[in-house]
mmCIF file of C-alpha atoms in Angstrom:
data_model
loop_
_atom_site.group_PDB
_atom_site.id
_atom_site.type_symbol
_atom_site.label_atom_id
_atom_site.label_comp_id
_atom_site.label_asym_id
_atom_site.label_seq_id
_atom_site.Cartn_x
_atom_site.Cartn_y
_atom_site.Cartn_z
ATOM 1 C CA MET A 169 0.000 0.000 0.000
ATOM 2 C CA ALA A 170 1.456 3.352 -1.072
ATOM 3 C CA ASN A 171 0.394 5.831 1.589
ATOM 4 C CA ASP A 172 1.735 9.323 0.865
ATOM 5 C CA GLY A 173 4.735 7.646 -0.766
ATOM 6 C CA PRO A 174 5.910 7.338 -4.370
ATOM 7 C CA VAL A 175 3.591 5.492 -6.758
ATOM 8 C CA GLU A 176 5.224 3.313 -9.407
ATOM 9 C CA HIS A 177 3.922 3.844 -12.936
ATOM 10 C CA GLY A 178 4.236 2.117 -16.296
ATOM 11 C CA TYR A 179 4.249 -1.608 -17.052
ATOM 12 C CA PRO A 180 7.085 -3.259 -15.092
ATOM 13 C CA HIS A 181 5.025 -6.413 -14.433
ATOM 14 C CA LEU A 182 3.393 -6.728 -17.856
ATOM 15 C CA GLU A 183 4.667 -10.195 -18.779
ATOM 16 C CA THR A 184 3.592 -11.601 -15.399
ATOM 17 C CA VAL A 185 0.168 -9.967 -15.831
ATOM 18 C CA ARG A 186 -0.214 -11.590 -19.245
ATOM 19 C CA ALA A 187 0.883 -14.949 -17.855
ATOM 20 C CA ALA A 188 -1.719 -14.548 -15.090
ATOM 21 C CA ILE A 189 -4.518 -14.022 -17.621
ATOM 22 C CA THR A 190 -3.429 -17.167 -19.468
ATOM 23 C CA ALA A 191 -3.312 -19.102 -16.186
ATOM 24 C CA LEU A 192 -6.856 -17.995 -15.336
ATOM 25 C CA TYR A 193 -8.216 -19.289 -18.633
ATOM 26 C CA LYS A 194 -6.323 -22.573 -18.245
ATOM 27 C CA ARG A 195 -7.438 -23.174 -14.675
ATOM 28 C CA LEU A 196 -11.016 -21.858 -14.856
ATOM 29 C CA SER A 197 -11.922 -22.523 -18.509
ATOM 30 C CA TYR A 198 -13.671 -20.218 -20.937
ATOM 31 C CA ASP A 199 -17.129 -21.190 -19.668
ATOM 32 C CA THR A 200 -16.340 -20.354 -16.045
ATOM 33 C CA ILE A 201 -14.790 -17.007 -16.916
ATOM 34 C CA GLN A 202 -17.928 -16.132 -18.845
ATOM 35 C CA THR A 203 -19.936 -16.435 -15.620
ATOM 36 C CA PHE A 204 -18.087 -13.319 -14.363
ATOM 37 C CA ALA A 205 -19.433 -11.124 -17.150
ATOM 38 C CA THR A 206 -20.975 -8.695 -14.633
ATOM 39 C CA SER A 207 -18.670 -6.750 -12.327
ATOM 40 C CA VAL A 208 -19.262 -5.871 -8.711
ATOM 41 C CA VAL A 209 -21.386 -2.714 -8.810
ATOM 42 C CA PRO A 210 -20.781 0.273 -6.516
ATOM 43 C CA ALA A 211 -24.056 -0.124 -4.626
ATOM 44 C CA ASP A 212 -23.074 -3.614 -3.453
ATOM 45 C CA VAL A 213 -19.896 -2.435 -1.737
ATOM 46 C CA ALA A 214 -20.856 1.117 -0.762
ATOM 47 C CA PHE A 215 -19.746 2.089 2.744
ATOM 48 C CA CYS A 216 -21.129 5.177 4.463
ATOM 49 C CA ASP A 217 -19.462 6.913 7.392
ATOM 50 C CA THR A 218 -22.610 6.281 9.415
ATOM 51 C CA ASP A 219 -22.405 2.497 8.895
ATOM 52 C CA ASP A 220 -21.151 0.383 11.771
ATOM 53 C CA LEU A 221 -17.499 -0.355 10.989
ATOM 54 C CA TYR A 222 -17.531 -4.087 11.675
ATOM 55 C CA LEU A 223 -21.015 -4.864 10.421
ATOM 56 C CA GLY A 224 -20.343 -2.831 7.288
ATOM 57 C CA ALA A 225 -17.057 -4.607 6.635
ATOM 58 C CA GLN A 226 -18.749 -7.986 7.101
ATOM 59 C CA ARG A 227 -21.504 -6.975 4.679
ATOM 60 C CA VAL A 228 -18.999 -5.952 2.003
ATOM 61 C CA ALA A 229 -16.998 -9.135 2.540
ATOM 62 C CA HIS A 230 -20.190 -11.163 2.112
ATOM 63 C CA GLU A 231 -20.948 -9.418 -1.195
ATOM 64 C CA LEU A 232 -17.475 -10.226 -2.506
ATOM 65 C CA VAL A 233 -17.786 -13.851 -1.371
ATOM 66 C CA ARG A 234 -21.068 -13.975 -3.287
ATOM 67 C CA HIS A 235 -19.488 -12.392 -6.372
ATOM 68 C CA TYR A 236 -16.678 -14.952 -6.416
ATOM 69 C CA ARG A 237 -19.198 -17.749 -5.835
ATOM 70 C CA LEU A 238 -17.732 -18.979 -2.556
ATOM 71 C CA PRO A 239 -21.014 -19.695 -0.735
ATOM 72 C CA ASP A 240 -19.453 -21.833 2.000
ATOM 73 C CA ALA A 241 -16.689 -19.328 2.855
ATOM 74 C CA ARG A 242 -17.119 -17.042 5.868
ATOM 75 C CA LEU A 243 -14.835 -14.059 6.414
ATOM 76 C CA ILE A 244 -14.174 -12.602 9.852
ATOM 77 C CA VAL A 245 -12.891 -9.034 9.444
ATOM 78 C CA SER A 246 -10.831 -7.152 12.017
ATOM 79 C CA PHE A 247 -8.595 -4.064 12.045
ATOM 80 C CA ARG A 248 -5.075 -3.502 13.378
ATOM 81 C CA GLU A 249 -1.948 -1.457 12.746
ATOM 82 C CA MET A 250 0.181 -3.021 10.010
ATOM 83 C CA ARG A 251 2.435 -2.065 7.139
ATOM 84 C CA HIS A 252 0.343 -3.615 4.395
ATOM 85 C CA ALA A 253 -3.242 -2.847 3.448
ATOM 86 C CA ALA A 254 -4.619 -6.188 4.572
ATOM 87 C CA ASN A 255 -3.838 -9.803 5.299
ATOM 88 C CA VAL A 256 -5.810 -13.035 5.160
ATOM 89 C CA GLU A 257 -5.099 -16.293 6.957
ATOM 90 C CA LEU A 258 -5.404 -19.049 4.369
ATOM 91 C CA ALA A 259 -6.496 -22.028 6.431
ATOM 92 C CA ALA A 260 -8.680 -24.969 5.450
ATOM 93 C CA GLY A 261 -11.869 -22.932 5.880
ATOM 94 C CA PRO A 262 -14.777 -22.442 5.883
ATOM 95 C CA GLU A 263 -13.852 -19.485 8.135
ATOM 96 C CA TYR A 264 -11.108 -17.108 7.019
ATOM 97 C CA PHE A 265 -9.730 -14.314 9.170
ATOM 98 C CA VAL A 266 -8.999 -11.045 7.370
ATOM 99 C CA GLU A 267 -7.134 -8.178 8.992
ATOM 100 C CA LEU A 268 -7.413 -4.683 7.530
ATOM 101 C CA ASN A 269 -5.051 -1.810 8.145
ATOM 102 C CA ASP A 270 -6.282 0.618 10.807
ATOM 103 C CA ARG A 271 -6.193 3.302 8.107
ATOM 104 C CA PHE A 272 -9.484 1.918 6.788
ATOM 105 C CA ARG A 273 -11.268 2.896 9.963
ATOM 106 C CA THR A 274 -11.338 6.420 8.552
ATOM 107 C CA HIS A 275 -10.998 5.591 4.834
ATOM 108 C CA ARG A 276 -14.038 3.369 4.648
ATOM 109 C CA ARG A 277 -14.844 3.828 0.978
ATOM 110 C CA ASP A 278 -11.710 1.792 0.158
ATOM 111 C CA ILE A 279 -12.603 -1.182 2.349
ATOM 112 C CA GLY A 280 -14.218 -2.898 -0.640
ATOM 113 C CA ALA A 281 -10.972 -2.593 -2.607
ATOM 114 C CA ALA A 282 -8.879 -4.137 0.165
ATOM 115 C CA LEU A 283 -11.365 -6.958 0.695
ATOM 116 C CA ALA A 284 -11.633 -7.674 -3.042
ATOM 117 C CA HIS A 285 -7.934 -8.571 -3.087
ATOM 118 C CA GLU A 286 -8.079 -10.655 0.102
ATOM 119 C CA VAL A 287 -11.172 -12.621 -0.917
ATOM 120 C CA MET A 288 -9.445 -13.390 -4.216
ATOM 121 C CA HIS A 289 -6.599 -14.912 -2.200
ATOM 122 C CA VAL A 290 -9.190 -17.294 -0.751
ATOM 123 C CA TYR A 291 -10.613 -18.022 -4.212
ATOM 124 C CA LEU A 292 -7.188 -18.818 -5.699
ATOM 125 C CA HIS A 293 -6.248 -20.848 -2.626
ATOM 126 C CA ARG A 294 -9.290 -23.053 -3.167
ATOM 127 C CA LEU A 295 -8.435 -23.372 -6.861
ATOM 128 C CA ASP A 296 -4.874 -24.333 -5.924
ATOM 129 C CA LEU A 297 -3.686 -21.705 -8.410
ATOM 130 C CA SER A 298 -0.548 -19.795 -7.526
ATOM 131 C CA PHE A 299 2.672 -18.415 -8.967
ATOM 132 C CA PRO A 300 6.067 -19.070 -7.369
ATOM 133 C CA GLY A 301 7.349 -16.222 -5.217
ATOM 134 C CA VAL A 302 5.423 -13.657 -3.194
ATOM 135 C CA ARG A 303 5.696 -10.878 -5.775
ATOM 136 C CA ASP A 304 4.414 -12.893 -8.736
ATOM 137 C CA ASN A 305 1.680 -14.479 -6.651
ATOM 138 C CA GLU A 306 0.421 -11.057 -5.569
ATOM 139 C CA ILE A 307 0.451 -9.921 -9.203
ATOM 140 C CA LEU A 308 -1.608 -13.001 -10.071
ATOM 141 C CA THR A 309 -4.054 -12.079 -7.295
ATOM 142 C CA ASP A 310 -4.429 -8.471 -8.481
ATOM 143 C CA THR A 311 -4.862 -9.626 -12.076
ATOM 144 C CA ALA A 312 -7.469 -12.245 -11.170
ATOM 145 C CA THR A 313 -9.351 -9.756 -8.965
ATOM 146 C CA THR A 314 -9.495 -7.306 -11.853
ATOM 147 C CA TYR A 315 -10.258 -9.737 -14.659
ATOM 148 C CA LEU A 316 -13.041 -11.396 -12.683
ATOM 149 C CA GLY A 317 -14.897 -8.172 -11.995
ATOM 150 C CA ALA A 318 -13.793 -6.616 -8.682
ATOM 151 C CA GLY A 319 -10.468 -4.976 -9.492
ATOM 152 C CA TRP A 320 -11.944 -1.675 -10.628
ATOM 153 C CA LEU A 321 -12.272 -1.035 -6.879
ATOM 154 C CA LEU A 322 -8.504 -1.348 -6.497
ATOM 155 C CA LEU A 323 -7.837 1.093 -9.322
ATOM 156 C CA ASP A 324 -10.431 3.532 -8.001
ATOM 157 C CA ALA A 325 -8.589 3.533 -4.661
ATOM 158 C CA TYR A 326 -5.626 5.132 -6.452
ATOM 159 C CA ARG A 327 -5.441 8.849 -5.770
ATOM 160 C CA GLU A 328 -2.452 11.106 -6.201
ATOM 161 C CA ASP A 329 -1.766 14.827 -6.058
ATOM 162 C CA ARG A 330 1.134 17.068 -5.081
ATOM 163 C CA ALA A 331 0.487 16.675 -1.363
ATOM 164 C CA SER A 332 -0.508 13.020 -0.950
ATOM 165 C CA SER A 333 -0.925 9.669 -2.640
ATOM 166 C CA GLN A 334 -2.672 6.352 -2.106
ATOM 167 C CA LYS A 335 -2.553 3.138 -4.105
ATOM 168 C CA LEU A 336 -3.608 -0.394 -3.202
ATOM 169 C CA GLY A 337 -2.331 -3.591 -4.775
ATOM 170 C CA TYR A 338 0.896 -4.650 -6.438
ATOM 171 C CA LEU A 339 0.065 -3.609 -10.017
ATOM 172 C CA THR A 340 0.783 -0.090 -11.183
ATOM 173 C CA PRO A 341 -2.265 2.074 -11.987
ATOM 174 C CA GLU A 342 -1.615 1.596 -15.712
ATOM 175 C CA GLU A 343 -1.392 -2.188 -15.293
ATOM 176 C CA PHE A 344 -4.709 -2.200 -13.451
ATOM 177 C CA GLY A 345 -6.077 -0.128 -16.340
ATOM 178 C CA TYR A 346 -4.681 -2.635 -18.836
ATOM 179 C CA VAL A 347 -6.332 -5.647 -17.178
ATOM 180 C CA LEU A 348 -9.596 -3.722 -16.825
ATOM 181 C CA ALA A 349 -9.404 -2.877 -20.515
ATOM 182 C CA LYS A 350 -8.765 -6.506 -21.477
ATOM 183 C CA ARG A 351 -11.845 -7.438 -19.477
ATOM 184 C CA ALA A 352 -13.891 -4.624 -21.034
ATOM 185 C CA LEU A 353 -12.988 -5.781 -24.547
ATOM 186 C CA VAL A 354 -14.167 -9.325 -23.741
ATOM 187 C CA PHE A 355 -17.427 -8.457 -21.970
ATOM 188 C CA GLY A 356 -18.334 -5.112 -23.542
ATOM 189 C CA GLU A 357 -18.364 -3.459 -20.141
ATOM 190 C CA ASP A 358 -17.327 0.138 -19.387
ATOM 191 C CA PRO A 359 -15.987 0.331 -15.818
ATOM 192 C CA SER A 360 -14.947 3.973 -16.158
ATOM 193 C CA VAL A 361 -18.465 5.130 -15.241
ATOM 194 C CA TRP A 362 -17.837 3.857 -11.693
ATOM 195 C CA PHE A 363 -14.591 5.719 -11.051
ATOM 196 C CA THR A 364 -14.574 8.432 -8.410
ATOM 197 C CA SER A 365 -10.841 9.039 -8.847
ATOM 198 C CA PRO A 366 -9.799 11.086 -11.892
ATOM 199 C CA GLN A 367 -6.357 9.480 -11.736
ATOM 200 C CA ALA A 368 -7.990 6.064 -12.037
ATOM 201 C CA TYR A 369 -9.744 7.134 -15.227
ATOM 202 C CA THR A 370 -6.475 8.381 -16.724
ATOM 203 C CA ALA A 371 -4.760 5.068 -15.902
ATOM 204 C CA TYR A 372 -7.649 3.149 -17.479
ATOM 205 C CA VAL A 373 -7.393 5.157 -20.700
ATOM 206 C CA LYS A 374 -3.659 4.403 -20.904
ATOM 207 C CA GLY A 375 -4.303 0.732 -20.215
ATOM 208 C CA MET A 376 -6.912 0.619 -22.970
ATOM 209 C CA GLU A 377 -4.388 2.014 -25.448
ATOM 210 C CA LEU A 378 -2.037 -0.866 -24.712
ATOM 211 C CA ALA A 379 -4.853 -3.435 -24.752
ATOM 212 C CA ARG A 380 -5.912 -2.267 -28.213
ATOM 213 C CA HIS A 381 -2.264 -2.289 -29.296
ATOM 214 C CA ASP A 382 -2.278 -6.051 -28.539
ATOM 215 C CA GLU A 383 -5.025 -6.443 -31.148
ATOM 216 C CA GLN A 384 -3.010 -4.575 -33.780
ATOM 217 C CA GLN A 385 0.088 -6.749 -33.935
ATOM 218 C CA PRO A 386 1.069 -8.852 -36.945
ATOM 219 C CA PRO A 387 0.130 -11.329 -38.231
ATOM 220 C CA LEU A 388 -3.346 -10.021 -37.276
ATOM 221 C CA THR A 389 -5.005 -8.169 -40.149
ATOM 222 C CA ALA A 390 -5.609 -5.169 -37.882
ATOM 223 C CA ALA A 391 -1.853 -4.536 -37.717
ATOM 224 C CA GLY A 392 -0.665 -1.159 -38.914
ATOM 225 C CA TRP A 393 1.506 -0.429 -41.936
ATOM 226 C CA ALA A 394 4.797 -0.344 -40.039
ATOM 227 C CA GLY A 395 4.087 -3.642 -38.300
ATOM 228 C CA ARG A 396 3.070 -5.312 -41.555
ATOM 229 C CA ARG A 397 6.236 -4.099 -43.256
ATOM 230 C CA ARG A 398 8.455 -5.437 -40.477
ATOM 231 C CA TYR A 399 6.536 -8.725 -40.498
ATOM 232 C CA ALA A 400 7.060 -9.121 -44.269
ATOM 233 C CA ARG A 401 10.800 -8.518 -43.835
ATOM 234 C CA ASP A 402 11.029 -11.040 -40.981
ATOM 235 C CA ARG A 403 9.032 -13.588 -42.961
ATOM 236 C CA ARG A 404 11.425 -13.238 -45.895
ATOM 237 C CA HIS A 405 14.413 -13.736 -43.606
ATOM 238 C CA ALA A 406 12.726 -16.746 -41.989
ATOM 239 C CA ARG A 407 12.246 -18.377 -45.388
ATOM 240 C CA ASP A 408 15.903 -17.756 -46.227
ATOM 241 C CA ARG A 409 17.111 -19.451 -43.030
ATOM 242 C CA ARG A 410 14.571 -22.276 -42.774
ATOM 243 C CA HIS A 411 17.347 -24.799 -42.142
ATOM 244 C CA ALA A 412 19.414 -22.507 -39.929
ATOM 245 C CA PRO A 413 18.906 -21.785 -36.218
ATOM 246 C CA ALA A 414 16.638 -18.839 -35.459
ATOM 247 C CA GLY A 415 18.220 -15.689 -34.097
ATOM 248 C CA PRO A 416 17.333 -14.038 -30.791
ATOM 249 C CA PRO A 417 13.861 -12.462 -30.531
ATOM 250 C CA GLN A 418 13.661 -8.802 -31.478
ATOM 251 C CA PRO A 419 12.554 -6.232 -28.891
ATOM 252 C CA GLY A 420 8.837 -5.548 -29.153
ATOM 253 C CA VAL A 421 8.222 -8.449 -31.574
ATOM 254 C CA ARG A 422 5.948 -11.126 -30.122
ATOM 255 C CA TYR A 423 5.632 -13.402 -33.147
ATOM 256 C CA SER A 424 8.201 -16.016 -34.135
ATOM 257 C CA PHE A 425 8.582 -18.227 -37.163
ATOM 258 C CA THR A 426 8.901 -21.989 -36.978
ATOM 259 C CA SER A 427 9.821 -24.525 -39.616
ATOM 260 C CA ASP A 428 9.000 -28.233 -39.708
ATOM 261 C CA GLY A 429 8.044 -30.868 -42.228
ATOM 262 C CA GLY A 430 4.778 -29.055 -42.889
ATOM 263 C CA GLY A 431 6.424 -25.837 -44.001
ATOM 264 C CA LEU A 432 6.892 -22.420 -42.454
ATOM 265 C CA GLY A 433 4.614 -21.425 -39.590
ATOM 266 C CA VAL A 434 4.244 -18.404 -37.345
ATOM 267 C CA SER A 435 3.548 -18.426 -33.608
ATOM 268 C CA PHE A 436 2.042 -15.431 -31.804
ATOM 269 C CA PRO A 437 0.124 -14.694 -28.592
ATOM 270 C CA CYS A 438 -3.654 -14.530 -28.650
ATOM 271 C CA PRO A 439 -4.582 -10.876 -27.982
ATOM 272 C CA THR A 440 -7.310 -11.982 -25.560
ATOM 273 C CA CYS A 441 -5.713 -14.641 -23.351
ATOM 274 C CA HIS A 442 -2.035 -14.519 -24.488
ATOM 275 C CA GLN A 443 -1.896 -18.260 -25.156
ATOM 276 C CA ARG A 444 0.444 -18.785 -28.091
ATOM 277 C CA ILE A 445 -1.175 -19.832 -31.367
ATOM 278 C CA ARG A 446 0.574 -21.378 -34.361
ATOM 279 C CA VAL A 447 -0.746 -21.014 -37.900
ATOM 280 C CA PRO A 448 0.802 -21.833 -41.296
ATOM 281 C CA VAL A 449 2.348 -19.051 -43.346
ATOM 282 C CA ARG A 450 0.082 -19.046 -46.378
ATOM 283 C CA GLY A 451 -1.626 -15.663 -46.666
ATOM 284 C CA ARG A 452 -5.056 -14.959 -45.212
ATOM 285 C CA VAL A 453 -6.124 -17.475 -42.560
ATOM 286 C CA ARG A 454 -8.654 -17.489 -39.741
ATOM 287 C CA ALA A 455 -7.407 -18.844 -36.426
ATOM 288 C CA ARG A 456 -9.448 -19.859 -33.400
ATOM 289 C CA CYS A 457 -7.837 -19.815 -29.973
ATOM 290 C CA ALA A 458 -8.606 -23.123 -28.291
ATOM 291 C CA LEU A 459 -8.272 -21.560 -24.833
ATOM 292 C CA CYS A 460 -10.489 -18.437 -24.968
ATOM 293 C CA ARG A 461 -12.323 -19.202 -28.249
ATOM 294 C CA SER A 462 -11.377 -15.907 -29.855
ATOM 295 C CA VAL A 463 -11.568 -15.964 -33.661
ATOM 296 C CA LEU A 464 -8.616 -14.093 -35.172
ATOM 297 C CA GLU A 465 -8.259 -12.822 -38.708
ATOM 298 C CA CYS A 466 -4.632 -13.190 -39.784
ATOM 299 C CA ASP A 467 -2.555 -12.300 -42.831
ATOM 300 C CA THR A 468 0.462 -14.552 -42.578
#
């Protein structure tokens, strides 16, 4: 939790975020992810200053448990002084003890954001889905929270001006915006109407730019002129060295050419789930991602 401290920006965790989206599709399946088409709405996690602190926190926790479809999980919420925003004890269940930073006693509108992350820890724990290392596992948790419909709360908790700052979660604001945008492109949902933080909206717009950039990379037909020209050059070189070892990947290039008995092929990440797809190099082809079922128009 950044509390009046520096807020990291940009996309330092982008590859881990993309790997987390792929892991979600692999572990949950396309059909299960589709059941999260509706995000948590503000009214379900609203917290007024007049609400009882503990009863209100329990109510919000219950709504998030319901959203994640964990009907037999019960969260017991308490508050104490700590460095981090929150902590959850991942036991066998069905009761889970969540501790929130004392700061939330007076910053109650962000309790939903903190709980969204902690309840997702419970969800992933029950799925037995994790990444090695604390940092990557927390990035997985933030990404899953956002992609499954509650992470807009975490981005909306980001506020920054010349005098103070606050940010929850391990992702940067722009990375939260990117995952939110990937979700919006899948479900046709516009989370920006729920933001109360102008900085959150700015981060979402930047994230959407990168998410759309994913959809405009060769060999996809939506690729721009410069990308298509570079792709044609790389394809020519690949044909010339079909029986020679491939060189190191180029910066910013996510496709790679492969050669086997069936001829030259190209491998590239699906712009929706980032699972790699391989198609033959033979002009216009239509590819279907087996993981997220996206249909992709390609010019190979």
